[in-house]
Amino acid sequence: MKLSNLALAICLVLTTAAQAQTKRTDLSLSYSFIQGKLKDAAQQISTLIAATPPDKFPKTFENGQQKFSNSSWWCSGFYPGTLLYLYEGTKNDTLLTLATDKLKPLAKEQFNKGTHDLGFMLFCSFGNALRLTGDSASYKDILLTGAESLASRYHDRQKAIKSWDWGSWEYAVIIDNMMNLEFLTQATKISKDKKYKDIAVQHANTTIKNHFRKDYSAYHVIDYNKETGAVSRKKNHQGAFDESAWSRGQGWALYGYTMMYRETGEKQFLKQAQHIASYILKHPQLPADLVPYWDFDKEKVPATSKMYKNKDLRDVSAAALYASALLELSQYTTGKEAKGYLGAAETLIKNLSGDPYLAQDGENGGYILKHSVGALPLDSEIDVPLTYADYYYVEALIRYQRLLAGKSIID
Ligand code: GLY
């Protein structure tokens, strides 16, 4: 066979393989595009793998320096979770081994009753490990002990899981806490004990009641009275000011209510997710590439504020979260609305997968995405890569890959 004929034959085989994977006609990103991005991400993370000490967890790469945490930091589950998603996407067994090795120093957090972040820490990691390996002997007890630790933070007076135990907060509940509820609904599936899911539903109901403004933007923190359970303060800890809409907070809300609709079939959770999506997608401050500024109200930051010089920064972590959540929301809605969510998710995936957001091979400390903002008012993690931005970006790629293969978005 002549070389040009051989090339043509290979091309035909590859095209047929890709077409066999593409069962849906409404998707604009191709199988080879998504596969290519997963492969590139696995290549990129090898730099971070090489830099990560055995007992530490990646946080960020700042001023040319790697920053790691111990297992008790809220982000410790994202790195093993990302490795697991990349294993799922590439079928590279080395990634599975690296991920499961990383679970060992994380396992002790199952006993941690001092934080609400156990969903991020244990479900993104051990939850994905159980889903992908089916190894209940290794993971089931850890997950259930962790869920019990999380459930211990629920109190009937506030009808919500307490987020923080520090500072002058009485009983702080943050919008981010919506993300930890999936851990509880899964614990009910594993244990057949409905108490975990009941807590999740109650927390989500309380959050609908107290966390949202009339326009469906969310406050970051609701502080409840310790004795009476009444709302005592509505605040923004990581947003620009108390009445602003912190972009990642809106993402936690969007993802949280979409997921809670999946887990319960409760129509009011779907409606809430639709309202939040509409707030985000119709916001006049949302840039054309859909990667949000770190706060939707950044224009109201006064020139005298220390935040002012950085007020125009984007937050890629929020964008990655929106991409994954909107992809899922598109599956629970119909017609023009579903098409809108799917189109927005595709735009986000496409834009995050290139300049200026995607890191070049070997740069950015081995993190996949650049340009996230941790907490501008706290002067922390400003315009840096963040482990959770990578996690939700890779999750969006995996979800899209499943849709291309004609599967449901979630296992
Ligand atoms: N959960 C903290 C954050 O979103 O930065």
Coordinates of C-alpha atoms and ligand atoms in Angstrom, one line a residue:
M1 CA 0.0 0.0 0.0
K2 CA 1.3 3.4 -0.9
L3 CA 2.0 5.8 2.1
S4 CA -0.9 8.1 1.1
N5 CA -3.3 5.2 0.8
L6 CA -2.2 3.9 4.2
A7 CA -2.7 7.3 5.8
L8 CA -6.2 7.4 4.2
A9 CA -7.0 3.9 5.6
I10 CA -5.9 4.9 9.1
C11 CA -7.9 8.1 8.8
L12 CA -11.0 6.1 7.8
V13 CA -10.6 3.7 10.7
L14 CA -10.2 6.5 13.2
T15 CA -13.2 8.4 11.8
T16 CA -15.4 5.3 12.0
A17 CA -14.3 4.7 15.6
A18 CA -15.1 8.3 16.5
Q19 CA -18.4 8.1 14.8
A20 CA -19.2 4.8 16.6
Q21 CA -18.7 6.8 19.8
T22 CA -21.0 9.6 18.7
K23 CA -24.5 8.5 19.4
R24 CA -26.0 12.0 19.7
T25 CA -26.5 14.5 16.9
D26 CA -26.9 17.6 19.1
L27 CA -23.3 17.8 20.4
S28 CA -21.0 20.3 18.7
L29 CA -17.7 19.1 20.3
S30 CA -16.2 16.0 18.7
Y31 CA -15.0 12.8 20.4
S32 CA -11.5 13.4 19.2
F33 CA -11.5 16.9 20.6
I34 CA -12.6 15.7 24.1
Q35 CA -10.2 12.7 23.9
G36 CA -7.4 15.0 22.9
K37 CA -8.0 17.3 25.8
L38 CA -8.1 14.4 28.3
K39 CA -4.9 13.1 26.9
D40 CA -3.2 16.5 27.1
A41 CA -4.5 17.0 30.7
A42 CA -3.0 13.6 31.7
Q43 CA 0.3 14.6 30.2
Q44 CA 0.2 18.0 31.9
I45 CA -0.6 16.6 35.4
S46 CA 2.5 14.3 35.2
T47 CA 4.5 17.5 36.1
L48 CA 2.4 18.0 39.2
I49 CA 2.6 14.2 40.0
A50 CA 6.4 14.4 39.9
A51 CA 6.4 17.5 42.3
T52 CA 3.9 16.2 44.9
P53 CA 5.3 14.7 48.1
P54 CA 3.7 11.3 49.1
D55 CA 1.9 12.8 52.2
K56 CA 0.9 16.2 50.7
F57 CA -2.0 17.5 48.5
P58 CA -1.7 20.0 45.7
K59 CA -3.4 23.4 46.3
T60 CA -1.8 25.8 43.8
F61 CA 1.3 27.1 42.0
E62 CA 2.1 30.7 43.0
N63 CA 5.1 32.9 42.1
G64 CA 6.9 29.9 40.7
Q65 CA 6.4 27.8 43.9
Q66 CA 4.3 24.7 44.5
K67 CA 1.9 25.0 47.4
F68 CA 0.7 21.9 49.1
S69 CA -1.6 21.1 52.0
N70 CA -2.2 18.4 54.6
S71 CA -5.1 16.1 54.3
S72 CA -7.3 18.3 56.5
W73 CA -7.4 21.2 54.0
W74 CA -10.8 21.4 52.2
C75 CA -9.2 20.8 48.8
S76 CA -7.4 17.5 49.6
G77 CA -9.8 15.3 47.7
F78 CA -9.6 17.1 44.3
Y79 CA -6.2 15.9 43.2
P80 CA -6.9 12.2 43.7
G81 CA -10.4 12.9 42.2
T82 CA -8.8 14.5 39.1
L83 CA -6.4 11.5 38.7
L84 CA -9.4 9.2 38.9
Y85 CA -11.3 11.1 36.3
L86 CA -8.2 11.1 34.0
Y87 CA -7.9 7.4 34.6
E88 CA -11.6 7.0 33.5
G89 CA -11.0 9.2 30.5
T90 CA -7.7 7.7 29.3
K91 CA -7.8 4.1 30.8
N92 CA -4.2 4.7 31.9
D93 CA -3.8 2.3 34.8
T94 CA -0.9 4.2 36.3
L95 CA -3.3 7.1 37.1
L96 CA -5.5 4.7 39.0
T97 CA -2.5 3.4 41.0
L98 CA -1.3 7.0 41.8
A99 CA -4.9 8.0 42.8
T100 CA -5.4 5.1 45.1
D101 CA -2.0 5.6 46.7
K102 CA -3.0 9.2 47.4
L103 CA -6.2 8.0 49.2
K104 CA -4.1 6.4 52.0
P105 CA -3.0 9.6 53.7
L106 CA -6.5 11.0 53.1
A107 CA -8.4 8.2 54.8
K108 CA -8.0 9.6 58.4
E109 CA -10.3 12.6 57.4
Q110 CA -13.3 10.2 57.8
F111 CA -13.1 11.0 61.5
N112 CA -12.9 14.7 61.1
K113 CA -15.9 16.3 62.6
G114 CA -14.5 19.8 62.5
T115 CA -15.5 20.7 59.0
H116 CA -18.4 20.6 56.6
D117 CA -16.0 20.0 53.6
L118 CA -16.0 16.3 53.9
G119 CA -17.9 15.9 50.6
F120 CA -15.2 17.7 48.7
M121 CA -12.5 15.8 50.6
L122 CA -13.9 12.3 50.7
F123 CA -16.6 12.0 48.0
C124 CA -14.6 13.5 45.1
S125 CA -11.8 11.1 46.0
F126 CA -13.2 7.9 47.7
G127 CA -16.6 8.3 46.0
N128 CA -15.0 8.2 42.6
A129 CA -12.7 5.4 43.6
L130 CA -15.6 3.2 44.7
R131 CA -17.6 4.1 41.5
L132 CA -14.7 3.2 39.2
T133 CA -13.3 0.2 41.0
G134 CA -16.4 -1.3 42.7
D135 CA -14.0 -2.1 45.6
S136 CA -16.5 -1.7 48.5
A137 CA -14.2 -3.7 50.8
S138 CA -11.6 -0.9 50.6
Y139 CA -13.9 2.2 50.4
K140 CA -17.4 1.6 51.8
D141 CA -16.6 1.9 55.5
I142 CA -14.4 5.0 55.0
L143 CA -17.2 6.7 53.1
L144 CA -19.9 5.8 55.7
T145 CA -17.7 6.9 58.6
G146 CA -17.1 10.2 56.8
A147 CA -20.8 10.7 56.1
E148 CA -21.5 10.1 59.8
S149 CA -18.9 12.7 60.7
L150 CA -20.6 15.2 58.2
A151 CA -24.1 14.3 59.5
S152 CA -22.9 15.1 63.1
R153 CA -22.7 18.8 62.0
Y154 CA -26.5 19.0 61.3
H155 CA -28.7 20.5 63.9
D156 CA -32.5 20.6 63.9
R157 CA -32.7 24.1 65.3
Q158 CA -31.1 25.6 62.2
K159 CA -32.1 22.7 60.0
A160 CA -28.8 23.0 58.2
I161 CA -25.2 21.6 58.4
K162 CA -22.9 23.9 60.2
S163 CA -20.0 25.0 57.9
W164 CA -17.4 26.8 60.1
D165 CA -16.3 26.5 63.7
W166 CA -14.0 29.5 63.7
G167 CA -14.0 33.3 64.2
S168 CA -17.0 35.2 65.4
W169 CA -19.5 33.3 63.4
E170 CA -22.3 31.8 65.5
Y171 CA -23.6 29.1 63.2
A172 CA -22.2 29.9 59.7
V173 CA -23.6 28.1 56.7
I174 CA -22.0 28.8 53.4
I175 CA -23.4 28.3 49.9
D176 CA -20.4 26.0 49.1
N177 CA -22.0 23.5 51.5
M178 CA -24.6 22.5 48.9
M179 CA -21.7 20.6 47.2
N180 CA -21.3 18.3 50.3
L181 CA -24.9 17.0 50.0
E182 CA -24.1 14.5 47.3
F183 CA -21.9 12.7 49.8
L184 CA -24.9 12.2 52.0
T185 CA -27.3 11.1 49.3
Q186 CA -24.7 8.5 48.2
A187 CA -24.3 7.4 51.8
T188 CA -28.0 6.6 51.9
K189 CA -27.6 4.5 48.7
I190 CA -24.7 2.6 50.2
S191 CA -26.1 2.1 53.7
K192 CA -29.8 2.1 52.9
D193 CA -30.1 4.4 55.9
K194 CA -32.4 7.3 54.8
K195 CA -31.2 9.7 57.5
Y196 CA -28.3 11.0 55.4
K197 CA -30.5 11.9 52.4
D198 CA -33.1 13.4 54.8
I199 CA -30.4 15.8 56.2
A200 CA -29.3 16.7 52.6
V201 CA -32.9 17.5 51.6
Q202 CA -33.5 19.5 54.7
H203 CA -30.3 21.5 54.3
A204 CA -31.1 22.2 50.6
N205 CA -34.6 23.5 51.7
T206 CA -33.2 25.7 54.4
T207 CA -30.7 27.1 51.9
I208 CA -33.4 27.9 49.3
K209 CA -35.3 29.8 52.1
N210 CA -32.4 31.9 53.4
H211 CA -29.5 32.1 51.0
F212 CA -31.0 33.7 47.9
R213 CA -31.9 37.2 47.0
K214 CA -35.0 38.1 44.9
D215 CA -32.9 37.9 41.7
Y216 CA -31.7 34.3 42.7
S217 CA -28.1 35.4 43.3
A218 CA -26.8 33.8 46.5
Y219 CA -25.1 35.2 49.6
H220 CA -21.9 33.4 50.5
V221 CA -22.6 33.1 54.3
I222 CA -25.8 32.9 56.3
D223 CA -25.0 33.1 60.0
Y224 CA -27.8 31.6 62.2
N225 CA -28.5 32.3 65.9
K226 CA -27.1 29.5 67.9
E227 CA -30.0 29.4 70.4
T228 CA -33.1 30.2 68.3
G229 CA -32.0 29.1 64.8
A230 CA -33.1 32.4 63.2
V231 CA -31.0 34.1 60.6
S232 CA -28.8 36.6 62.2
R233 CA -26.5 37.9 59.4
K234 CA -26.3 37.6 55.6
K235 CA -22.7 38.1 54.5
N236 CA -20.1 37.6 51.7
H237 CA -16.8 36.3 53.0
Q238 CA -15.1 35.8 49.6
G239 CA -17.2 38.1 47.5
A240 CA -16.6 41.8 46.8
F241 CA -19.1 43.1 49.5
D242 CA -22.1 41.7 51.3
E243 CA -24.6 42.4 48.6
S244 CA -22.4 41.3 45.7
A245 CA -22.7 38.0 43.8
W246 CA -19.4 36.1 44.2
S247 CA -19.1 34.1 41.0
R248 CA -17.9 30.8 42.4
G249 CA -20.6 30.9 45.1
Q250 CA -23.2 31.1 42.3
G251 CA -21.5 28.1 40.8
W252 CA -21.7 26.1 44.0
A253 CA -25.4 26.9 44.1
L254 CA -26.0 26.0 40.4
Y255 CA -24.2 22.7 40.7
G256 CA -25.7 21.9 44.1
Y257 CA -29.3 22.3 43.1
T258 CA -28.9 20.5 39.8
M259 CA -27.3 17.6 41.7
M260 CA -30.1 17.6 44.3
Y261 CA -32.7 17.5 41.6
R262 CA -30.9 14.4 40.2
E263 CA -30.8 12.8 43.6
T264 CA -34.4 13.5 44.7
G265 CA -36.5 14.3 41.7
E266 CA -37.8 17.3 43.7
K267 CA -39.1 19.9 41.2
Q268 CA -38.3 22.9 43.4
F269 CA -34.6 22.0 43.2
L270 CA -34.7 21.9 39.4
K271 CA -36.5 25.3 39.4
Q272 CA -33.9 26.8 41.7
A273 CA -31.1 25.5 39.4
Q274 CA -32.9 27.0 36.4
H275 CA -33.3 30.4 38.1
I276 CA -29.6 30.4 39.1
A277 CA -28.5 29.5 35.6
S278 CA -30.6 32.3 34.2
Y279 CA -29.0 34.7 36.7
I280 CA -25.5 33.7 35.5
L281 CA -26.1 33.4 31.8
K282 CA -28.2 36.6 31.4
H283 CA -25.9 38.7 33.6
P284 CA -24.7 41.8 31.7
Q285 CA -21.3 41.4 33.3
L286 CA -20.8 37.9 32.0
P287 CA -18.0 38.1 29.3
A288 CA -18.6 36.9 25.8
D289 CA -16.4 33.8 26.4
L290 CA -18.6 33.0 29.5
V291 CA -15.6 32.8 31.8
P292 CA -16.9 35.0 34.7
Y293 CA -15.1 37.8 36.5
W294 CA -14.5 36.7 40.1
D295 CA -17.5 38.7 41.2
F296 CA -20.5 39.8 39.2
D297 CA -20.6 43.1 41.0
K298 CA -16.9 43.9 40.6
E299 CA -17.7 47.2 38.9
K300 CA -19.0 48.5 42.3
V301 CA -15.6 47.9 44.0
P302 CA -14.5 51.4 45.1
A303 CA -11.2 52.7 43.8
T304 CA -10.0 53.0 47.5
S305 CA -10.4 49.3 48.1
K306 CA -7.3 47.0 48.1
M307 CA -9.3 44.7 45.7
Y308 CA -9.5 47.5 43.1
K309 CA -6.3 46.7 41.2
N310 CA -7.4 43.1 40.7
K311 CA -11.1 43.7 40.2
D312 CA -11.1 42.7 36.5
L313 CA -9.7 39.2 37.1
R314 CA -11.6 36.2 35.8
D315 CA -12.2 33.1 37.9
V316 CA -11.6 30.0 35.9
S317 CA -12.6 27.8 38.8
A318 CA -16.1 29.2 38.6
A319 CA -16.1 28.7 34.8
A320 CA -15.2 25.0 35.2
L321 CA -17.9 24.5 37.8
Y322 CA -20.5 26.2 35.5
A323 CA -19.4 24.0 32.6
S324 CA -19.9 20.8 34.5
A325 CA -23.2 21.9 36.1
L326 CA -24.8 23.4 32.9
L327 CA -24.0 20.2 31.1
E328 CA -25.9 18.3 33.7
L329 CA -28.8 20.8 33.8
S330 CA -29.1 20.5 30.0
Q331 CA -30.1 16.8 30.6
Y332 CA -33.0 17.6 32.9
T333 CA -34.6 20.3 30.8
T334 CA -36.0 20.3 27.2
G335 CA -36.2 22.3 24.0
K336 CA -34.7 25.7 23.7
E337 CA -33.8 25.9 27.3
A338 CA -31.8 22.6 27.3
K339 CA -30.1 23.7 24.1
G340 CA -29.1 27.0 25.7
Y341 CA -27.5 25.2 28.7
L342 CA -25.7 22.7 26.5
G343 CA -24.5 25.4 24.2
A344 CA -23.1 27.4 27.1
A345 CA -21.4 24.4 28.5
E346 CA -19.8 23.7 25.1
T347 CA -18.6 27.3 24.8
L348 CA -17.1 27.1 28.3
I349 CA -15.4 23.7 27.6
K350 CA -14.0 25.0 24.3
N351 CA -12.8 28.3 25.7
L352 CA -11.2 26.7 28.8
S353 CA -9.4 24.3 26.4
G354 CA -7.3 26.9 24.8
D355 CA -5.5 30.2 25.3
P356 CA -5.4 32.1 27.6
Y357 CA -6.8 29.6 30.1
L358 CA -5.2 26.2 29.3
A359 CA -1.6 25.8 30.4
Q360 CA 1.1 24.8 28.0
D361 CA 2.7 21.4 28.6
G362 CA 5.0 21.6 31.7
E363 CA 4.2 25.2 32.7
N364 CA 1.8 26.3 35.5
G365 CA 3.4 23.8 37.9
G366 CA 1.6 20.9 36.1
Y367 CA -1.9 22.3 36.8
I368 CA -4.2 22.1 33.8
L369 CA -5.9 25.6 34.0
K370 CA -4.6 29.0 34.7
H371 CA -6.3 32.2 36.0
S372 CA -8.4 31.3 39.0
V373 CA -9.1 33.4 42.1
G374 CA -9.3 31.8 45.5
A375 CA -10.3 34.8 47.8
L376 CA -9.6 38.3 46.6
P377 CA -10.9 40.1 49.8
L378 CA -8.5 37.8 51.8
D379 CA -5.6 38.5 49.5
S380 CA -5.3 34.8 48.9
E381 CA -4.7 32.8 45.7
I382 CA -5.0 35.7 43.2
D383 CA -4.8 34.7 39.5
V384 CA -3.4 31.3 40.1
P385 CA -4.1 27.7 39.2
L386 CA -6.4 25.9 41.7
T387 CA -6.8 22.2 42.2
Y388 CA -10.6 22.4 42.1
A389 CA -10.6 24.3 38.8
D390 CA -8.8 21.3 37.2
Y391 CA -11.1 18.8 38.9
Y392 CA -14.4 20.4 37.6
Y393 CA -12.9 21.0 34.1
V394 CA -11.9 17.3 33.8
E395 CA -15.3 16.3 35.2
A396 CA -16.9 18.3 32.5
L397 CA -14.8 16.6 29.8
I398 CA -15.7 13.2 31.3
R399 CA -19.4 14.1 31.4
Y400 CA -19.2 15.2 27.8
Q401 CA -17.4 12.1 26.8
R402 CA -20.3 10.1 28.3
L403 CA -22.8 12.1 26.3
L404 CA -20.8 11.5 23.1
A405 CA -21.0 7.8 23.8
G406 CA -24.8 7.9 24.2
K407 CA -24.6 7.2 27.9
S408 CA -26.3 9.1 30.8
I409 CA -24.2 12.0 32.1
I410 CA -23.7 10.3 35.5
D411 CA -22.9 6.6 36.1
Ligands
GLY1 N1 -15.1 26.6 49.6 C1 -14.3 27.7 49.5 C2 -14.2 28.3 48.2 O1 -15.0 28.1 47.3 O2 -13.2 29.1 48.0

